[in-house]
XYZ file of C-alpha atoms in Angstrom:
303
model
C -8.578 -3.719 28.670
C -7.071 -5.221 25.524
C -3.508 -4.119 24.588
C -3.239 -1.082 22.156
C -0.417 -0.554 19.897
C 0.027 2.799 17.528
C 0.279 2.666 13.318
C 1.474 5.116 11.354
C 1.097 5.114 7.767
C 3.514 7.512 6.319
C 2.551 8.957 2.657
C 3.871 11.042 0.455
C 0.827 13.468 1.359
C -0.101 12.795 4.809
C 1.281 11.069 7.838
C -1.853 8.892 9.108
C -1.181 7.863 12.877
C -4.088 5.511 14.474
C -4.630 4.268 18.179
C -5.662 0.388 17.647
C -7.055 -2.194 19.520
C -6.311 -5.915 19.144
C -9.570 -6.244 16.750
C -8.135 -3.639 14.851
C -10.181 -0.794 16.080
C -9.521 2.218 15.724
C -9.307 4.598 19.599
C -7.604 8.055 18.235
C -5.977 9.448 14.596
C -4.381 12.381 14.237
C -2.549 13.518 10.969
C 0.120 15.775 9.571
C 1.289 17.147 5.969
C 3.890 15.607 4.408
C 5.283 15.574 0.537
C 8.332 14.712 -1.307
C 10.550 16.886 0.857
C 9.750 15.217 4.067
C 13.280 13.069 4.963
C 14.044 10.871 7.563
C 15.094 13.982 10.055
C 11.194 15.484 9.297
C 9.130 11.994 9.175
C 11.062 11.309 12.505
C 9.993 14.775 14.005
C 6.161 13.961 12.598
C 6.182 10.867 13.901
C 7.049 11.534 17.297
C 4.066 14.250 17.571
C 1.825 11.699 16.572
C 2.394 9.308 18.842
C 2.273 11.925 21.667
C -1.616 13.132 19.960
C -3.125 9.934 19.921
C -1.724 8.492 23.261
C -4.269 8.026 25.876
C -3.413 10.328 28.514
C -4.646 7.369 31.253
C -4.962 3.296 31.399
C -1.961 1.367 30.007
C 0.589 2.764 27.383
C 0.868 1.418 23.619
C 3.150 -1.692 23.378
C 4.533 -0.144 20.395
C 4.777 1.616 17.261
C 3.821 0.500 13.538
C 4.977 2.568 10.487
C 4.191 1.979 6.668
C 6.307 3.519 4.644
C 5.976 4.347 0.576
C 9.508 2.487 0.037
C 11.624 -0.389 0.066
C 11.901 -1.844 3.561
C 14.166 -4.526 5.551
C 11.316 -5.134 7.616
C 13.388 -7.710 9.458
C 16.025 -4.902 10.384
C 13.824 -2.017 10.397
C 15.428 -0.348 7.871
C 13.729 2.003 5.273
C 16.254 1.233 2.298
C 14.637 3.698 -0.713
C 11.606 5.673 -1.859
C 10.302 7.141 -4.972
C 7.815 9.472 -3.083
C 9.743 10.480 -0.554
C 13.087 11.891 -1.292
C 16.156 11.611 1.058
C 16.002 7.982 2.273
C 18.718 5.577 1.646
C 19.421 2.714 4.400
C 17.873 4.448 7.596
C 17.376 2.412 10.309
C 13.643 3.597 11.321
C 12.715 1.429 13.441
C 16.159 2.106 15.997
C 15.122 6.138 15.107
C 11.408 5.882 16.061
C 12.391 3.630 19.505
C 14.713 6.167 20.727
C 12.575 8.874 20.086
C 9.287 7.913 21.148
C 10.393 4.531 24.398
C 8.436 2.625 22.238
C 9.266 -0.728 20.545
C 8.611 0.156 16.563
C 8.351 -2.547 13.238
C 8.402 -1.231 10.055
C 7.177 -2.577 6.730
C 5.961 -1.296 3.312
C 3.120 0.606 3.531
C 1.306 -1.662 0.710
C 2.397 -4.745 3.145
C 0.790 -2.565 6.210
C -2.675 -2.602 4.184
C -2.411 -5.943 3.194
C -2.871 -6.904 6.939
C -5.387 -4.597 7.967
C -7.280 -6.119 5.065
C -6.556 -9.404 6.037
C -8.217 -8.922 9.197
C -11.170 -7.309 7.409
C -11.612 -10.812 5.236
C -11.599 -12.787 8.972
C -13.616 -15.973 7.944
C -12.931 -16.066 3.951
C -12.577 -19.390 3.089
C -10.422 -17.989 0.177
C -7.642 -17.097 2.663
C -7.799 -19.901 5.115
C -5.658 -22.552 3.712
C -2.306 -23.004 3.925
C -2.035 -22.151 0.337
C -4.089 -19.410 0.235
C -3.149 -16.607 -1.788
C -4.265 -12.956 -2.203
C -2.543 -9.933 -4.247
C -3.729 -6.775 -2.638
C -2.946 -3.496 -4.969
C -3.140 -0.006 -4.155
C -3.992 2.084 -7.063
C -3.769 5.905 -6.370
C -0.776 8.564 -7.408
C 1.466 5.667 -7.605
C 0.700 1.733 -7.690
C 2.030 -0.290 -4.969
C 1.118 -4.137 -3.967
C 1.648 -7.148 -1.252
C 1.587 -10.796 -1.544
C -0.477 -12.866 0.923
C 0.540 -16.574 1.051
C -1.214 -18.619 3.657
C -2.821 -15.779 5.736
C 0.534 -13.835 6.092
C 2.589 -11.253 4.548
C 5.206 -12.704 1.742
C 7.799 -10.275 1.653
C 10.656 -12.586 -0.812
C 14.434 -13.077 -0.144
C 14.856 -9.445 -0.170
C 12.482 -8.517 1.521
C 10.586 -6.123 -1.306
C 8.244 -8.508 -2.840
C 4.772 -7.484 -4.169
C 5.922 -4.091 -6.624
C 3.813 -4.985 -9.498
C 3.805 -0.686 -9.641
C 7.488 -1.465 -10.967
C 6.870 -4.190 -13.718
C 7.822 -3.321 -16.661
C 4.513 -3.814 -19.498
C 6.315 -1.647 -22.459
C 10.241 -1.662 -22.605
C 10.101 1.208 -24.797
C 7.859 3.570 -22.850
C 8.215 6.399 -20.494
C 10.541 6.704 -18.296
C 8.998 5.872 -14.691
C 10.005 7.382 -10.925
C 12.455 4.601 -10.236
C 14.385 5.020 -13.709
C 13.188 2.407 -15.699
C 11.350 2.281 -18.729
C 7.351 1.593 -19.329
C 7.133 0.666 -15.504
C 3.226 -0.089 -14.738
C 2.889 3.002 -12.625
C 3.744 5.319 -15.788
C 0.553 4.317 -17.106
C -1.960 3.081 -14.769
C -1.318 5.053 -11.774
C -2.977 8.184 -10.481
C 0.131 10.264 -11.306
C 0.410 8.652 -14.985
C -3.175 9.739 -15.891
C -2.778 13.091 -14.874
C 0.208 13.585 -16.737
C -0.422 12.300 -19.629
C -3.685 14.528 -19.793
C -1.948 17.529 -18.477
C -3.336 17.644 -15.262
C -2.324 18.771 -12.230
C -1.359 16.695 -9.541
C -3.717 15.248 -7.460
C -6.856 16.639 -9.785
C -8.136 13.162 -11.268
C -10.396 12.138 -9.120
C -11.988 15.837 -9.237
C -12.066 15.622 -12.893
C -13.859 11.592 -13.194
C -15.982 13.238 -10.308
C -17.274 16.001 -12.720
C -17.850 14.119 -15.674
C -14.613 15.293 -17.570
C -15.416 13.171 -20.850
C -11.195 12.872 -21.290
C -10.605 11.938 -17.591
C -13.200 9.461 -17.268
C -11.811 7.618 -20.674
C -8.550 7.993 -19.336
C -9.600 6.711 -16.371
C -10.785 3.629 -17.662
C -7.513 3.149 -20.189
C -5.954 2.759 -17.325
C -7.549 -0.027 -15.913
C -7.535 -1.984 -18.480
C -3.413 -1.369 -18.564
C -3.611 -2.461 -14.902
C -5.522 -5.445 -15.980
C -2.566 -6.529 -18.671
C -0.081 -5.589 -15.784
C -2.319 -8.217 -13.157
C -2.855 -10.931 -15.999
C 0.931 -11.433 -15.591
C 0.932 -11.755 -11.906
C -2.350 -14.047 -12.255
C -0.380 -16.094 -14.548
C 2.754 -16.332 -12.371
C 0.809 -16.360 -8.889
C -2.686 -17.874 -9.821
C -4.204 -16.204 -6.530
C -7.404 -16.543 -5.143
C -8.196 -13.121 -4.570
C -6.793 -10.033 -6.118
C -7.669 -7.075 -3.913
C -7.489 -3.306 -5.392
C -7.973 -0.405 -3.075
C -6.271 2.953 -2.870
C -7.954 6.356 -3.949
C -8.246 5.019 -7.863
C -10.139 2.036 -7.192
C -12.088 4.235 -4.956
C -14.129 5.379 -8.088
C -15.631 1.518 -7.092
C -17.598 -1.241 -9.234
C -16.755 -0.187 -12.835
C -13.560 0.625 -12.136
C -13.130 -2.662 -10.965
C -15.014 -4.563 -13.573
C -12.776 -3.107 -16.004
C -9.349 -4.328 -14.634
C -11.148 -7.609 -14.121
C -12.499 -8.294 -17.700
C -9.137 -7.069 -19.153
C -6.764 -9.557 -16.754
C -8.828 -12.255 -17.487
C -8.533 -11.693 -20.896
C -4.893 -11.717 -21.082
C -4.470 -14.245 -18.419
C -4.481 -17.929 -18.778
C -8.391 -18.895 -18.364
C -6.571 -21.400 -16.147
C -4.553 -19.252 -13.976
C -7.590 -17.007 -13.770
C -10.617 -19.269 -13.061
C -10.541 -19.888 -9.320
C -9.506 -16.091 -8.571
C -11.607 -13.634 -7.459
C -11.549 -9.996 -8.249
C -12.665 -7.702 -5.069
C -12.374 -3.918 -3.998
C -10.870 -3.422 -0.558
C -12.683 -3.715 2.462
C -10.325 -2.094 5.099
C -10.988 1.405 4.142
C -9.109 4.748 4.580
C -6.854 3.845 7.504
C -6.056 0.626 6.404
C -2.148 1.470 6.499
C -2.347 2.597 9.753
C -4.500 0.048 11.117
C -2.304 -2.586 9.615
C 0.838 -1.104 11.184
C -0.751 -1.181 14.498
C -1.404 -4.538 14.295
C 2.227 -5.525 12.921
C 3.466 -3.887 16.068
C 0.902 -5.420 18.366
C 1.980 -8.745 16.940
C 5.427 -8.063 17.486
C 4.780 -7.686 21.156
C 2.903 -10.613 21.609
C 6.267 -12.084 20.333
């Protein structure tokens, strides 16, 4: 029996926990409610009855514990240093919380980072990724905007360990104020939580809306992909990847959605920066942050 390892992406909706095998399969899930109130003292008390619910009562125990979280992390320390969707965290050391409360050896990353390498292992055999150069920019688009960097087949995660938060670039100096405090961040127009707002929705409603035909949500809708596009034309430009990946609940609404952020990065971009890249919708699915975690923590025990 291959070794099995438990992820846990933690959202600002849901906690997602998944029992995975080494090909990234998934054995048990189990979730639990969460929103912005849920603080370390909560996510730890979720997390532990999680990883009770989806470990196998018989055969060999988990070698450890994965968990994505919607923040800044020190994934080296295993430190969760600040969220925008989750209020209450400031420099807690998760990964030394989760170990002590569940015997199990924990990592912890971004939960945009945790995706990334679920998806990576969904793309197994793309030549795009299989050089030592290869890069891929994997964005989640849903009620915020979050993104990793993929340079040669692994997580990039920069000096300070938060690279990859194209949600938190700024594409209007002058525009509304975002979640983190700046000005005319990416996410205040392009996200999930930016559409709704500025259409007076309530949270959470957009898809619901594009779903019914709603002729404003579906224009907004596709505004904002073309302000996602102008916000990737800039990373195409600094980056030049080969593959930009979008997934998350947004880019759910699939190939025109897609075609739209595509057309308008290319258009801003450099033709140059732009030529060799491709432009793809996710292929790791609905547990992806989970999965990803699990494998980050299955890694880890390999050593």
């Amino acid at each position: 029996m291959s070794a099995r390892a438990i992820g846990v992406d933690l959202g600002g909706t849901k906690a997602l926990a998944c029992l995975v095998d080494e090909e990234g399969g998934i054995l048990a899930r189990a979730t639990r409610p969460t929103g912005r109130a849920t603080d370390p003292r909560r996510a730890l008390e979720l997390v532990r009855a999680l990883v009770a619910e989806v470990t196998p009562s018989a055969g060999a125990p988990p070698v450890g514990v994965g968990v994505g979280f919607p923040g800044l992390v020190d994934a080296r320390a295993g430190v969760a240093r600040s969220s925008v969707i989750l209020d209450g965290w400031r420099d807690v050391p998760l990964a030394a919380e989760v170990r002590a409360a569940t015997g199990l050896a924990c990592v912890v990353d971004n939960d945009v980072n945790a995706a990334a390498v679920a998806e990576l292992r969904a793309r197994a055999g793309d030549e795009a990724l299989a050089g030592p150069d290869a890069t891929m920019l994997f964005v989640a688009v849903g009620t915020g905007i979050g993104g990793a960097l993929v340079l040669g087949a692994r997580p990039w995660r920069g000096a300070g360990g938060v690279a990859g938060e194209i949600g938190h670039t700024t594409i209007d100096r002058h525009g509304l104020v975002c979640e983190c405090g700046r000005r005319g961040c990416l996410n205040t127009v392009a996200s999930g939580s930016g559409v709704e707002r500025a259409l007076g929705l309530a949270p959470g409603t957009l898809a619901a809306h594009v779903a019914a035909g709603d002729p404003r949500a579906v224009a907004a809708l596709r505004e904002a992909a073309r302000a996602l596009g102008v916000g990737l034309a800039n990373a195409l430009n600094l980056l030049s990847p080969h593959l930009v990946v979008l997934g998350g609940g947004l880019a759910g609404g699939g190939g025109q959605y897609l075609a739209e952020v595509a057309q308008a990065a290319r258009a801003e971009a450099f033709p140059e920066a732009s030529a060799g890249c491709r432009f793809e919708l996710a292929l790791a699915g609905y547990e992806a942050g989970a999965v990803g975690a699990g494998l980050a923590a299955l890694d880890r025990a390999r050593g």
